[in-house]
Amino acid sequence: MENRLKTDLEDLIRRGVVAFYGYQEVLPDVLSSKEAGRVKVLPGDISGVQMSDADVCFLDREALRALAVKFPMRPRYVLARLALRPGWFWGLPGLLRRLLIGQMTFRGTATMRMGERSQYWLVIQKTAEHQSGPAFLSEKVGVQGLLDHLRREKVNYVVLKFYEKLPELHREGGDLDILVADEDEAKVREFIREHPGTIGIDIFSAVSPGREGIPHFPPPLARRILQSAVSGPAGSRIPGPKEAFLSFAYHVLYHEGFRAGIPSTLPGAEVDPDPKNDYLGALRRMAEELGIGVALNLEGLDEYLSAEGWRPMRDTLAILAERNEWVRRRFFSAQPMKEVGLGVFVLRQSPDGTDRMDSLLELIQKDKFLIIRSKKLDEAERERAARHLRGGNWAEKKDLNRNGAFLPVAVAAVLDLHFPYSGGGRAPGGYSRLRALKEKLRKRFDAGEASLVHSTDNTAEAWDYIEVCFPEETEDIRGEVDRLTRDLRLPLRERTMLYFRALPYLLKRTIFRARSAIVRYLEKK
């Protein structure tokens, strides 16, 4: 391992958050000189490895399976124990696959001393931009010192919740959660980096993706929270009363779910009887102070947030459902909407300003899709689409939307008239012509920092997008789609060609299903 990398790794171990999963021995000597941060040792519980907030994550024994499934998303470095372990049976193929697709890179080996003994670890680093976990502040500076610094620097931020006792934290071992404007995030992190310690500060950007690959709040809501800021305890900035309730309820529902200990009306709901915070008491107090009459259960709160325009769009909920059992059961466990091959393509603004709408429509028609509606968005429509579609998140990384780049500029609602033969249950492998078309369009148009083409994944999402982009024509479009899909028939020659085109996707689908079966098996073990 090169010297610069070794120094960076050792510095992170001494000053950052370190987590050991599956490890059952004496800790390495390097931790005896730890200056800041925390050490977590979970010898038997590896359930939280994927969402670990550590800077450096050590995997041993059964935790080595995480190299295949539930790979830690946030740590800068992942170290895998080089020893005879059954976990390598599953971990090694997963590691090789991730290396082949460029998801991570091998950085050498690290030797960890434990007195007279040595351990050897494989050092792995993600190739994607590192998503920092919580920062840890010096006890000498303290929360009051941080708040004073943010005020002096005129940082645009709010303390999101549990701020009543500031500068004291709401409970022993608790963290301080702050939402900060994208342009000020670096200032906050730099100050804490210069004053490291053990006080946990969770920093959420108003725009940049976070733990789930999406922002903590949809950017329009995050901006609303920041704009509502009022003075709080200890010279802090906190959300206005209404935004405090809405943002707290949002966190409880879509981030915590059943873990929050809030009652649920879903049949068989297993609510955590011992949540880490008194979420229910806090919600009740805020609702009473605001005079809000809302049922204090998960479903009642969700209906209230929906009425206030704070429920995420379906595409965002689908991402949240991967980590939130309540979201999955609430929105995705019922009989799904019938698939009819309906999709919406969104063209994003090219950084050079080139108008690609005509080329997009030409390629869609060439692939024998029916364009039901299409239009270039005016200024008001662009703002509406950017706010409501894709969770309001159009910046895969910082500064991506400078000068309006990669924001939505045009949309096309399309219908696959081949769907009954290619995606309606009769085609091999669940072949999706809509997905194939999206890949083709991206290969044609993408050449920069992000894709210029976004699309829905299913009919239910497509209707959500149509209601946003064509609000006055939605009912007419429903009638057209019903009429077009009622009794479709294709000539034998077209059906035969369709099946031949599906063969590559059949292979991909078979591989995907096999991998999914392995993942489900490993998750149960």
Short mmCIF file of C-alpha atoms in Angstrom, two decimals:
data_model
loop_
_atom_site.label_atom_id
_atom_site.label_comp_id
_atom_site.label_asym_id
_atom_site.label_seq_id
_atom_site.Cartn_x
_atom_site.Cartn_y
_atom_site.Cartn_z
CA MET A 1 0.00 0.00 0.00
CA GLU A 2 1.47 3.36 -1.03
CA ASN A 3 2.60 5.71 1.74
CA ARG A 4 0.05 8.45 1.04
CA LEU A 5 -2.83 5.98 1.18
CA LYS A 6 -1.43 4.37 4.33
CA THR A 7 -1.21 7.77 6.02
CA ASP A 8 -4.77 8.66 5.01
CA LEU A 9 -6.10 5.33 6.30
CA GLU A 10 -4.26 5.59 9.62
CA ASP A 11 -5.43 9.19 10.07
CA LEU A 12 -9.05 8.17 9.49
CA ILE A 13 -8.72 5.31 11.98
CA ARG A 14 -7.31 7.70 14.61
CA ARG A 15 -9.75 10.56 14.03
CA GLY A 16 -12.86 9.15 12.36
CA VAL A 17 -15.57 6.59 13.01
CA VAL A 18 -14.37 2.98 12.90
CA ALA A 19 -16.71 -0.02 12.81
CA PHE A 20 -15.85 -3.71 13.18
CA TYR A 21 -18.42 -6.23 11.91
CA GLY A 22 -18.02 -9.92 12.68
CA TYR A 23 -14.77 -9.26 14.53
CA GLN A 24 -14.23 -11.21 17.77
CA GLU A 25 -10.63 -10.53 18.81
CA VAL A 26 -8.57 -7.88 20.59
CA LEU A 27 -8.62 -4.57 18.74
CA PRO A 28 -5.52 -3.58 16.73
CA ASP A 29 -2.88 -1.45 18.48
CA VAL A 30 -3.48 1.54 16.19
CA LEU A 31 -6.76 2.20 18.02
CA SER A 32 -4.94 2.78 21.29
CA SER A 33 -3.75 6.13 19.91
CA LYS A 34 -7.20 7.17 18.72
CA GLU A 35 -7.64 10.95 19.06
CA ALA A 36 -11.31 11.43 18.15
CA GLY A 37 -14.38 9.76 16.68
CA ARG A 38 -15.87 6.49 17.82
CA VAL A 39 -15.26 2.75 17.65
CA LYS A 40 -18.14 0.33 17.15
CA VAL A 41 -17.62 -3.41 17.59
CA LEU A 42 -20.45 -5.68 16.46
CA PRO A 43 -19.14 -9.24 16.64
CA GLY A 44 -22.46 -10.93 15.90
CA ASP A 45 -24.86 -8.32 14.54
CA ILE A 46 -24.09 -7.54 10.89
CA SER A 47 -27.58 -6.33 9.94
CA GLY A 48 -26.54 -2.68 9.81
CA VAL A 49 -23.37 -3.09 7.79
CA GLN A 50 -24.79 -1.64 4.55
CA MET A 51 -25.90 1.58 6.24
CA SER A 52 -22.83 1.89 8.44
CA ASP A 53 -21.90 5.52 9.12
CA ALA A 54 -18.23 4.66 9.67
CA ASP A 55 -15.31 6.21 7.84
CA VAL A 56 -13.44 2.88 8.00
CA CYS A 57 -15.30 -0.42 8.10
CA PHE A 58 -13.64 -3.74 9.04
CA LEU A 59 -15.31 -6.99 7.88
CA ASP A 60 -14.52 -10.38 9.39
CA ARG A 61 -16.16 -13.83 9.60
CA GLU A 62 -19.82 -13.77 8.48
CA ALA A 63 -19.61 -10.03 7.72
CA LEU A 64 -17.43 -10.87 4.70
CA ARG A 65 -20.69 -11.76 2.94
CA ALA A 66 -21.27 -8.01 2.68
CA LEU A 67 -18.76 -7.99 -0.18
CA ALA A 68 -21.47 -9.75 -2.19
CA VAL A 69 -24.63 -8.22 -0.72
CA LYS A 70 -25.26 -5.15 1.44
CA PHE A 71 -21.84 -3.66 0.76
CA PRO A 72 -21.16 -0.67 3.07
CA MET A 73 -22.19 2.42 1.11
CA ARG A 74 -20.61 5.27 3.08
CA PRO A 75 -17.16 4.29 4.43
CA ARG A 76 -14.16 5.66 2.58
CA TYR A 77 -12.29 2.41 3.16
CA VAL A 78 -13.54 -1.14 3.68
CA LEU A 79 -11.03 -3.63 5.09
CA ALA A 80 -11.69 -7.36 4.65
CA ARG A 81 -9.88 -9.84 6.91
CA LEU A 82 -7.36 -12.01 5.07
CA ALA A 83 -7.89 -15.28 6.92
CA LEU A 84 -9.62 -18.61 6.33
CA ARG A 85 -13.26 -17.70 6.80
CA PRO A 86 -16.48 -19.30 5.44
CA GLY A 87 -17.69 -15.78 4.64
CA TRP A 88 -15.18 -15.60 1.77
CA PHE A 89 -17.16 -18.33 -0.05
CA TRP A 90 -19.81 -15.71 -0.83
CA GLY A 91 -17.68 -12.61 -0.39
CA LEU A 92 -14.99 -13.37 -2.98
CA PRO A 93 -17.33 -13.71 -6.01
CA GLY A 94 -19.09 -10.51 -4.94
CA LEU A 95 -15.78 -8.68 -4.57
CA LEU A 96 -14.60 -9.83 -8.02
CA ARG A 97 -17.87 -8.72 -9.60
CA ARG A 98 -17.62 -5.26 -8.03
CA LEU A 99 -14.02 -4.93 -9.19
CA LEU A 100 -14.94 -5.97 -12.76
CA ILE A 101 -17.77 -3.44 -13.08
CA GLY A 102 -15.56 -0.68 -11.67
CA GLN A 103 -17.60 -0.17 -8.52
CA MET A 104 -14.53 -0.37 -6.31
CA THR A 105 -10.77 -0.65 -6.49
CA PHE A 106 -8.20 -2.76 -4.66
CA ARG A 107 -5.69 -0.56 -2.77
CA GLY A 108 -3.34 -3.18 -1.34
CA THR A 109 -3.09 -4.83 2.06
CA ALA A 110 -2.75 -3.39 5.55
CA THR A 111 -0.94 -5.01 8.45
CA MET A 112 -2.47 -4.42 11.87
CA ARG A 113 -0.38 -5.16 14.95
CA MET A 114 -1.84 -6.58 18.16
CA GLY A 115 1.10 -6.78 20.52
CA GLU A 116 3.33 -9.54 19.18
CA ARG A 117 0.76 -10.70 16.65
CA SER A 118 -0.18 -9.34 13.23
CA GLN A 119 -3.37 -9.34 11.21
CA TYR A 120 -3.66 -8.80 7.47
CA TRP A 121 -6.51 -6.93 5.82
CA LEU A 122 -7.46 -6.33 2.20
CA VAL A 123 -7.99 -2.58 1.61
CA ILE A 124 -10.90 -1.72 -0.68
CA GLN A 125 -12.02 1.73 -1.77
CA LYS A 126 -15.16 2.75 -3.62
CA THR A 127 -14.54 4.40 -6.99
CA ALA A 128 -17.64 6.61 -6.64
CA GLU A 129 -17.43 9.94 -4.83
CA HIS A 130 -17.19 9.31 -1.10
CA GLN A 131 -20.30 10.20 0.87
CA SER A 132 -19.13 11.39 4.25
CA GLY A 133 -20.91 10.10 7.32
CA PRO A 134 -21.43 12.08 10.49
CA ALA A 135 -18.69 14.47 11.54
CA PHE A 136 -17.37 14.47 15.12
CA LEU A 137 -16.71 17.70 16.97
CA SER A 138 -14.22 18.50 19.71
CA GLU A 139 -15.62 18.52 23.25
CA LYS A 140 -13.51 21.61 23.92
CA VAL A 141 -15.29 23.57 21.18
CA GLY A 142 -18.61 21.97 22.04
CA VAL A 143 -22.02 22.49 20.50
CA GLN A 144 -22.08 26.13 21.65
CA GLY A 145 -18.78 26.80 19.91
CA LEU A 146 -20.11 25.30 16.69
CA LEU A 147 -23.31 27.35 16.86
CA ASP A 148 -21.31 30.52 17.49
CA HIS A 149 -19.07 29.76 14.50
CA LEU A 150 -22.05 29.14 12.21
CA ARG A 151 -23.56 32.45 13.28
CA ARG A 152 -20.31 34.37 12.71
CA GLU A 153 -19.88 32.82 9.25
CA LYS A 154 -23.53 33.51 8.36
CA VAL A 155 -24.04 29.86 7.43
CA ASN A 156 -27.49 29.06 6.07
CA TYR A 157 -28.55 26.12 8.23
CA VAL A 158 -31.10 24.85 10.76
CA VAL A 159 -30.93 22.36 13.60
CA LEU A 160 -33.60 19.92 12.45
CA LYS A 161 -34.92 18.40 15.66
CA PHE A 162 -34.49 17.90 19.41
CA TYR A 163 -33.06 21.42 19.82
CA GLU A 164 -35.01 22.37 22.97
CA LYS A 165 -32.07 21.82 25.37
CA LEU A 166 -29.31 23.39 23.26
CA PRO A 167 -26.40 23.73 23.75
CA GLU A 168 -26.94 20.42 25.57
CA LEU A 169 -27.83 17.43 23.40
CA HIS A 170 -31.31 15.98 23.91
CA ARG A 171 -29.95 12.70 25.33
CA GLU A 172 -26.64 11.16 26.31
CA GLY A 173 -24.90 9.78 23.25
CA GLY A 174 -27.21 11.70 20.93
CA ASP A 175 -26.19 13.61 17.81
CA LEU A 176 -26.95 17.08 16.50
CA ASP A 177 -28.75 16.96 13.13
CA ILE A 178 -28.34 20.01 10.92
CA LEU A 179 -29.62 20.80 7.44
CA VAL A 180 -27.31 23.15 5.55
CA ALA A 181 -27.46 24.94 2.22
CA ASP A 182 -25.35 23.21 -0.39
CA GLU A 183 -22.98 26.15 -0.79
CA ASP A 184 -22.22 26.20 2.95
CA GLU A 185 -21.73 22.48 3.62
CA ALA A 186 -17.97 22.60 3.01
CA LYS A 187 -17.58 25.41 5.59
CA VAL A 188 -19.28 23.34 8.27
CA ARG A 189 -17.32 20.18 7.54
CA GLU A 190 -14.02 22.06 7.40
CA PHE A 191 -14.58 23.64 10.83
CA ILE A 192 -15.37 20.26 12.40
CA ARG A 193 -12.44 18.65 10.60
CA GLU A 194 -10.17 21.27 12.20
CA HIS A 195 -11.69 20.56 15.63
CA PRO A 196 -12.20 16.77 15.80
CA GLY A 197 -13.67 15.01 18.81
CA THR A 198 -16.51 12.71 19.85
CA ILE A 199 -19.67 14.87 19.58
CA GLY A 200 -21.65 13.51 16.64
CA ILE A 201 -22.87 16.09 14.11
CA ASP A 202 -25.07 14.74 11.30
CA ILE A 203 -24.80 17.13 8.36
CA PHE A 204 -27.45 16.96 5.64
CA SER A 205 -27.12 18.95 2.44
CA ALA A 206 -30.19 20.65 1.01
CA VAL A 207 -29.41 19.33 -2.48
CA SER A 208 -26.61 16.77 -2.60
CA PRO A 209 -27.47 13.05 -2.32
CA GLY A 210 -27.05 11.46 1.08
CA ARG A 211 -27.24 8.01 2.59
CA GLU A 212 -29.93 6.59 0.32
CA GLY A 213 -28.44 8.08 -2.82
CA ILE A 214 -31.07 10.84 -2.62
CA PRO A 215 -31.14 14.04 -0.54
CA HIS A 216 -32.35 13.82 3.07
CA PHE A 217 -35.37 15.90 2.02
CA PRO A 218 -36.53 16.64 -1.53
CA PRO A 219 -34.62 19.85 -2.41
CA PRO A 220 -37.76 22.04 -2.69
CA LEU A 221 -38.79 21.00 0.83
CA ALA A 222 -35.24 21.47 2.13
CA ARG A 223 -35.19 25.01 0.76
CA ARG A 224 -38.56 25.70 2.38
CA ILE A 225 -37.22 24.48 5.74
CA LEU A 226 -34.16 26.73 5.45
CA GLN A 227 -36.26 29.73 4.40
CA SER A 228 -38.48 29.28 7.46
CA ALA A 229 -35.55 29.52 9.90
CA VAL A 230 -36.09 31.37 13.18
CA SER A 231 -33.86 31.98 16.19
CA GLY A 232 -33.60 29.04 18.57
CA PRO A 233 -31.92 28.16 21.87
CA ALA A 234 -28.22 29.01 22.35
CA GLY A 235 -28.15 31.26 19.30
CA SER A 236 -29.10 28.43 16.97
CA ARG A 237 -31.30 28.54 13.88
CA ILE A 238 -34.29 26.20 13.89
CA PRO A 239 -37.19 25.60 11.47
CA GLY A 240 -40.32 27.70 11.81
CA PRO A 241 -43.03 25.99 13.91
CA LYS A 242 -45.03 24.54 10.98
CA GLU A 243 -41.94 23.45 9.05
CA ALA A 244 -40.51 21.92 12.24
CA PHE A 245 -43.59 19.71 12.56
CA LEU A 246 -43.70 18.81 8.87
CA SER A 247 -39.99 18.00 8.61
CA PHE A 248 -40.05 15.99 11.83
CA ALA A 249 -43.08 13.99 10.67
CA TYR A 250 -41.34 13.45 7.30
CA HIS A 251 -38.31 12.02 9.10
CA VAL A 252 -40.46 9.80 11.31
CA LEU A 253 -42.42 8.37 8.38
CA TYR A 254 -40.02 8.07 5.49
CA HIS A 255 -36.69 7.62 7.28
CA GLU A 256 -37.65 5.76 10.47
CA GLY A 257 -40.96 4.03 9.71
CA PHE A 258 -41.76 1.24 12.19
CA ARG A 259 -38.49 2.00 14.04
CA ALA A 260 -39.97 5.26 15.35
CA GLY A 261 -42.37 3.43 17.66
CA ILE A 262 -45.39 5.31 16.28
CA PRO A 263 -48.62 3.24 16.14
CA SER A 264 -49.66 1.90 12.74
CA THR A 265 -53.02 0.78 11.38
CA LEU A 266 -51.43 -1.67 8.94
CA PRO A 267 -52.44 -5.28 9.71
CA GLY A 268 -49.71 -7.15 11.57
CA ALA A 269 -47.49 -4.07 11.91
CA GLU A 270 -44.50 -4.72 14.17
CA VAL A 271 -43.73 -1.32 15.65
CA ASP A 272 -40.52 -0.93 17.66
CA PRO A 273 -41.59 -0.96 21.33
CA ASP A 274 -38.40 0.79 22.44
CA PRO A 275 -37.45 3.51 19.91
CA LYS A 276 -34.22 5.44 20.41
CA ASN A 277 -36.16 8.72 20.84
CA ASP A 278 -39.63 9.71 22.03
CA TYR A 279 -40.90 10.52 18.54
CA LEU A 280 -44.56 10.11 19.49
CA GLY A 281 -44.30 12.50 22.44
CA ALA A 282 -42.52 15.11 20.31
CA LEU A 283 -45.14 14.88 17.55
CA ARG A 284 -48.00 15.15 20.04
CA ARG A 285 -46.48 18.24 21.66
CA MET A 286 -45.85 20.03 18.34
CA ALA A 287 -49.31 19.17 16.99
CA GLU A 288 -50.98 20.54 20.13
CA GLU A 289 -48.95 23.77 20.02
CA LEU A 290 -49.91 24.32 16.37
CA GLY A 291 -53.53 23.26 16.83
CA ILE A 292 -53.16 20.55 14.21
CA GLY A 293 -55.80 17.84 14.43
CA VAL A 294 -54.05 14.79 13.01
CA ALA A 295 -54.27 11.12 13.91
CA LEU A 296 -50.99 10.26 15.60
CA ASN A 297 -50.32 7.06 13.73
CA LEU A 298 -48.08 6.51 10.72
CA GLU A 299 -50.91 6.39 8.21
CA GLY A 300 -52.71 9.44 9.62
CA LEU A 301 -49.50 11.46 9.53
CA ASP A 302 -48.86 10.33 5.96
CA GLU A 303 -52.30 11.53 4.85
CA TYR A 304 -51.64 14.88 6.53
CA LEU A 305 -48.26 15.28 4.83
CA SER A 306 -49.84 14.37 1.50
CA ALA A 307 -52.45 17.10 1.94
CA GLU A 308 -49.66 19.58 2.77
CA GLY A 309 -47.65 18.57 -0.32
CA TRP A 310 -44.92 16.88 1.73
CA ARG A 311 -45.37 13.24 0.71
CA PRO A 312 -42.56 12.14 -1.64
CA MET A 313 -43.35 11.17 -5.22
CA ARG A 314 -43.68 7.46 -6.03
CA ASP A 315 -40.19 7.21 -7.58
CA THR A 316 -38.66 8.58 -4.36
CA LEU A 317 -40.84 6.31 -2.23
CA ALA A 318 -39.58 3.33 -4.23
CA ILE A 319 -36.01 4.17 -3.19
CA LEU A 320 -37.00 4.72 0.44
CA ALA A 321 -38.90 1.42 0.47
CA GLU A 322 -35.65 -0.49 0.04
CA ARG A 323 -34.69 0.49 3.62
CA ASN A 324 -38.08 1.22 5.19
CA GLU A 325 -40.50 -1.65 5.76
CA TRP A 326 -43.40 0.70 6.54
CA VAL A 327 -42.97 2.57 3.24
CA ARG A 328 -42.81 -0.74 1.36
CA ARG A 329 -45.99 -2.07 2.98
CA ARG A 330 -47.86 1.22 2.82
CA PHE A 331 -47.23 1.99 -0.84
CA PHE A 332 -46.04 -1.14 -2.63
CA SER A 333 -47.63 -4.22 -1.06
CA ALA A 334 -51.12 -3.86 -2.57
CA GLN A 335 -52.04 -5.22 -5.99
CA PRO A 336 -49.90 -3.14 -8.37
CA MET A 337 -51.46 -1.00 -11.06
CA LYS A 338 -51.90 -2.90 -14.31
CA GLU A 339 -48.90 -2.44 -16.59
CA VAL A 340 -49.83 -1.26 -20.08
CA GLY A 341 -46.46 -0.15 -21.48
CA LEU A 342 -46.95 3.53 -20.60
CA GLY A 343 -43.84 5.61 -19.97
CA VAL A 344 -42.66 9.20 -19.72
CA PHE A 345 -39.26 10.36 -20.93
CA VAL A 346 -37.80 13.56 -19.52
CA LEU A 347 -35.12 15.37 -21.50
CA ARG A 348 -32.70 17.32 -19.31
CA GLN A 349 -30.96 20.56 -20.27
CA SER A 350 -27.65 19.96 -22.02
CA PRO A 351 -24.75 21.95 -20.51
CA ASP A 352 -24.04 23.45 -23.94
CA GLY A 353 -27.69 24.39 -24.47
CA THR A 354 -28.21 22.16 -27.52
CA ASP A 355 -31.88 21.40 -28.26
CA ARG A 356 -32.16 17.62 -28.62
CA MET A 357 -35.95 17.30 -28.53
CA ASP A 358 -36.45 16.54 -32.24
CA SER A 359 -33.73 13.89 -32.19
CA LEU A 360 -35.27 12.32 -29.09
CA LEU A 361 -38.73 12.08 -30.66
CA GLU A 362 -37.29 10.72 -33.89
CA LEU A 363 -35.54 7.87 -32.07
CA ILE A 364 -38.65 7.08 -30.03
CA GLN A 365 -40.77 6.81 -33.17
CA LYS A 366 -38.09 4.81 -34.97
CA ASP A 367 -38.39 2.19 -32.23
CA LYS A 368 -42.13 2.00 -33.00
CA PHE A 369 -43.41 3.69 -29.87
CA LEU A 370 -46.51 5.83 -30.05
CA ILE A 371 -45.91 9.38 -28.78
CA ILE A 372 -49.13 10.29 -26.98
CA ARG A 373 -48.05 13.77 -25.90
CA SER A 374 -44.81 15.73 -26.05
CA LYS A 375 -43.80 19.30 -25.35
CA LYS A 376 -40.97 21.62 -24.51
CA LEU A 377 -41.56 23.04 -21.06
CA ASP A 378 -42.02 26.76 -20.52
CA GLU A 379 -40.43 28.43 -17.50
CA ALA A 380 -43.31 27.71 -15.11
CA GLU A 381 -43.58 24.10 -16.31
CA ARG A 382 -39.83 23.59 -15.89
CA GLU A 383 -40.03 24.83 -12.33
CA ARG A 384 -43.00 22.56 -11.59
CA ALA A 385 -41.30 19.51 -13.13
CA ALA A 386 -38.02 20.18 -11.32
CA ARG A 387 -39.86 20.55 -8.02
CA HIS A 388 -42.16 17.52 -8.24
CA LEU A 389 -40.44 14.90 -10.41
CA ARG A 390 -37.54 12.69 -9.36
CA GLY A 391 -37.98 13.76 -5.76
CA GLY A 392 -36.86 17.25 -6.77
CA ASN A 393 -33.34 15.86 -7.09
CA TRP A 394 -31.72 16.75 -10.41
CA ALA A 395 -28.16 17.10 -9.12
CA GLU A 396 -26.30 13.81 -8.87
CA LYS A 397 -23.39 15.78 -7.46
CA LYS A 398 -22.55 19.29 -6.31
CA ASP A 399 -22.86 22.19 -8.77
CA LEU A 400 -24.33 19.94 -11.47
CA ASN A 401 -27.26 22.32 -12.06
CA ARG A 402 -25.14 25.41 -12.64
CA ASN A 403 -26.73 27.63 -15.30
CA GLY A 404 -29.75 25.31 -15.41
CA ALA A 405 -27.82 22.30 -16.69
CA PHE A 406 -29.49 18.89 -16.31
CA LEU A 407 -32.83 20.34 -15.24
CA PRO A 408 -35.94 19.11 -17.13
CA VAL A 409 -36.68 20.99 -20.36
CA ALA A 410 -38.96 18.64 -22.33
CA VAL A 411 -41.16 15.59 -21.79
CA ALA A 412 -42.73 12.89 -23.92
CA ALA A 413 -45.45 10.46 -22.84
CA VAL A 414 -45.17 7.27 -24.89
CA LEU A 415 -47.03 4.00 -25.24
CA ASP A 416 -45.47 0.70 -26.25
CA LEU A 417 -48.03 -0.88 -28.58
CA HIS A 418 -45.92 -4.04 -28.54
CA PHE A 419 -46.31 -4.32 -24.78
CA PRO A 420 -48.79 -7.24 -24.73
CA TYR A 421 -46.14 -9.28 -26.55
CA SER A 422 -42.98 -7.89 -24.97
CA GLY A 423 -43.87 -7.05 -21.38
CA GLY A 424 -47.36 -8.20 -20.57
CA GLY A 425 -46.39 -11.58 -19.19
CA ARG A 426 -46.01 -13.45 -22.47
CA ALA A 427 -42.48 -12.41 -23.33
CA PRO A 428 -39.46 -14.38 -22.13
CA GLY A 429 -37.53 -12.97 -19.21
CA GLY A 430 -39.73 -9.97 -18.56
CA TYR A 431 -38.19 -8.11 -21.51
CA SER A 432 -38.94 -4.38 -21.32
CA ARG A 433 -38.84 -2.38 -24.53
CA LEU A 434 -39.19 0.82 -22.51
CA ARG A 435 -36.05 -0.02 -20.55
CA ALA A 436 -34.24 -0.99 -23.75
CA LEU A 437 -35.27 2.32 -25.34
CA LYS A 438 -34.00 4.29 -22.33
CA GLU A 439 -30.61 2.57 -22.63
CA LYS A 440 -30.51 3.32 -26.35
CA LEU A 441 -31.38 7.00 -25.82
CA ARG A 442 -28.75 7.37 -23.12
CA LYS A 443 -26.08 5.84 -25.34
CA ARG A 444 -27.03 8.31 -28.05
CA PHE A 445 -27.21 11.49 -25.96
CA ASP A 446 -25.08 11.04 -22.83
CA ALA A 447 -21.51 12.27 -22.84
CA GLY A 448 -21.14 14.45 -19.76
CA GLU A 449 -21.39 14.45 -15.98
CA ALA A 450 -24.88 12.93 -15.84
CA SER A 451 -27.50 11.41 -18.10
CA LEU A 452 -29.58 13.74 -20.27
CA VAL A 453 -32.47 11.27 -20.36
CA HIS A 454 -34.61 10.30 -17.38
CA SER A 455 -37.63 8.02 -17.56
CA THR A 456 -40.28 6.37 -15.44
CA ASP A 457 -39.94 2.69 -14.56
CA ASN A 458 -43.56 1.57 -14.68
CA THR A 459 -47.10 2.61 -15.54
CA ALA A 460 -47.91 3.87 -12.02
CA GLU A 461 -44.94 6.26 -12.08
CA ALA A 462 -45.86 7.32 -15.62
CA TRP A 463 -49.31 8.46 -14.47
CA ASP A 464 -47.70 10.46 -11.64
CA TYR A 465 -45.47 12.21 -14.18
CA ILE A 466 -48.34 12.82 -16.60
CA GLU A 467 -50.38 14.49 -13.84
CA VAL A 468 -47.46 16.86 -13.21
CA CYS A 469 -46.51 17.58 -16.83
CA PHE A 470 -49.93 17.43 -18.52
CA PRO A 471 -52.34 18.33 -15.69
CA GLU A 472 -55.14 19.61 -17.93
CA GLU A 473 -54.94 16.67 -20.34
CA THR A 474 -54.61 13.76 -17.91
CA GLU A 475 -58.18 12.49 -18.28
CA ASP A 476 -58.03 12.72 -22.08
CA ILE A 477 -54.77 10.77 -22.03
CA ARG A 478 -56.35 8.09 -19.82
CA GLY A 479 -59.14 7.67 -22.37
CA GLU A 480 -56.68 7.39 -25.25
CA VAL A 481 -54.53 4.83 -23.43
CA ASP A 482 -57.58 2.72 -22.56
CA ARG A 483 -58.75 2.76 -26.17
CA LEU A 484 -55.34 1.96 -27.62
CA THR A 485 -54.62 -0.93 -25.26
CA ARG A 486 -58.04 -2.58 -25.43
CA ASP A 487 -57.59 -5.06 -28.30
CA LEU A 488 -54.08 -4.85 -29.69
CA ARG A 489 -53.01 -7.34 -32.36
CA LEU A 490 -49.62 -7.58 -34.08
CA PRO A 491 -48.76 -9.45 -37.27
CA LEU A 492 -46.93 -12.77 -36.79
CA ARG A 493 -43.74 -11.38 -38.37
CA GLU A 494 -43.54 -8.49 -35.86
CA ARG A 495 -44.22 -10.81 -32.93
CA THR A 496 -41.43 -13.16 -34.07
CA MET A 497 -38.92 -10.32 -34.42
CA LEU A 498 -39.91 -9.07 -30.99
CA TYR A 499 -39.04 -12.39 -29.39
CA PHE A 500 -35.63 -12.50 -31.10
CA ARG A 501 -34.85 -8.99 -29.83
CA ALA A 502 -35.77 -10.14 -26.33
CA LEU A 503 -33.12 -12.89 -26.17
CA PRO A 504 -30.26 -10.70 -24.79
CA TYR A 505 -32.61 -9.39 -22.13
CA LEU A 506 -33.71 -12.93 -21.31
CA LEU A 507 -30.09 -13.74 -20.46
CA LYS A 508 -29.73 -10.57 -18.35
CA ARG A 509 -33.00 -11.32 -16.59
CA THR A 510 -31.96 -14.89 -15.82
CA ILE A 511 -28.69 -13.67 -14.31
CA PHE A 512 -30.53 -11.00 -12.33
CA ARG A 513 -33.04 -13.51 -10.96
CA ALA A 514 -30.26 -15.91 -9.96
CA ARG A 515 -28.38 -13.12 -8.20
CA SER A 516 -31.57 -11.96 -6.46
CA ALA A 517 -32.19 -15.49 -5.20
CA ILE A 518 -28.65 -15.62 -3.78
CA VAL A 519 -29.11 -12.22 -2.14
CA ARG A 520 -32.37 -13.31 -0.50
CA TYR A 521 -30.69 -16.49 0.74
CA LEU A 522 -27.75 -14.58 2.25
CA GLU A 523 -30.04 -12.01 3.88
CA LYS A 524 -31.92 -14.79 5.69
CA LYS A 525 -28.77 -16.39 7.06
#
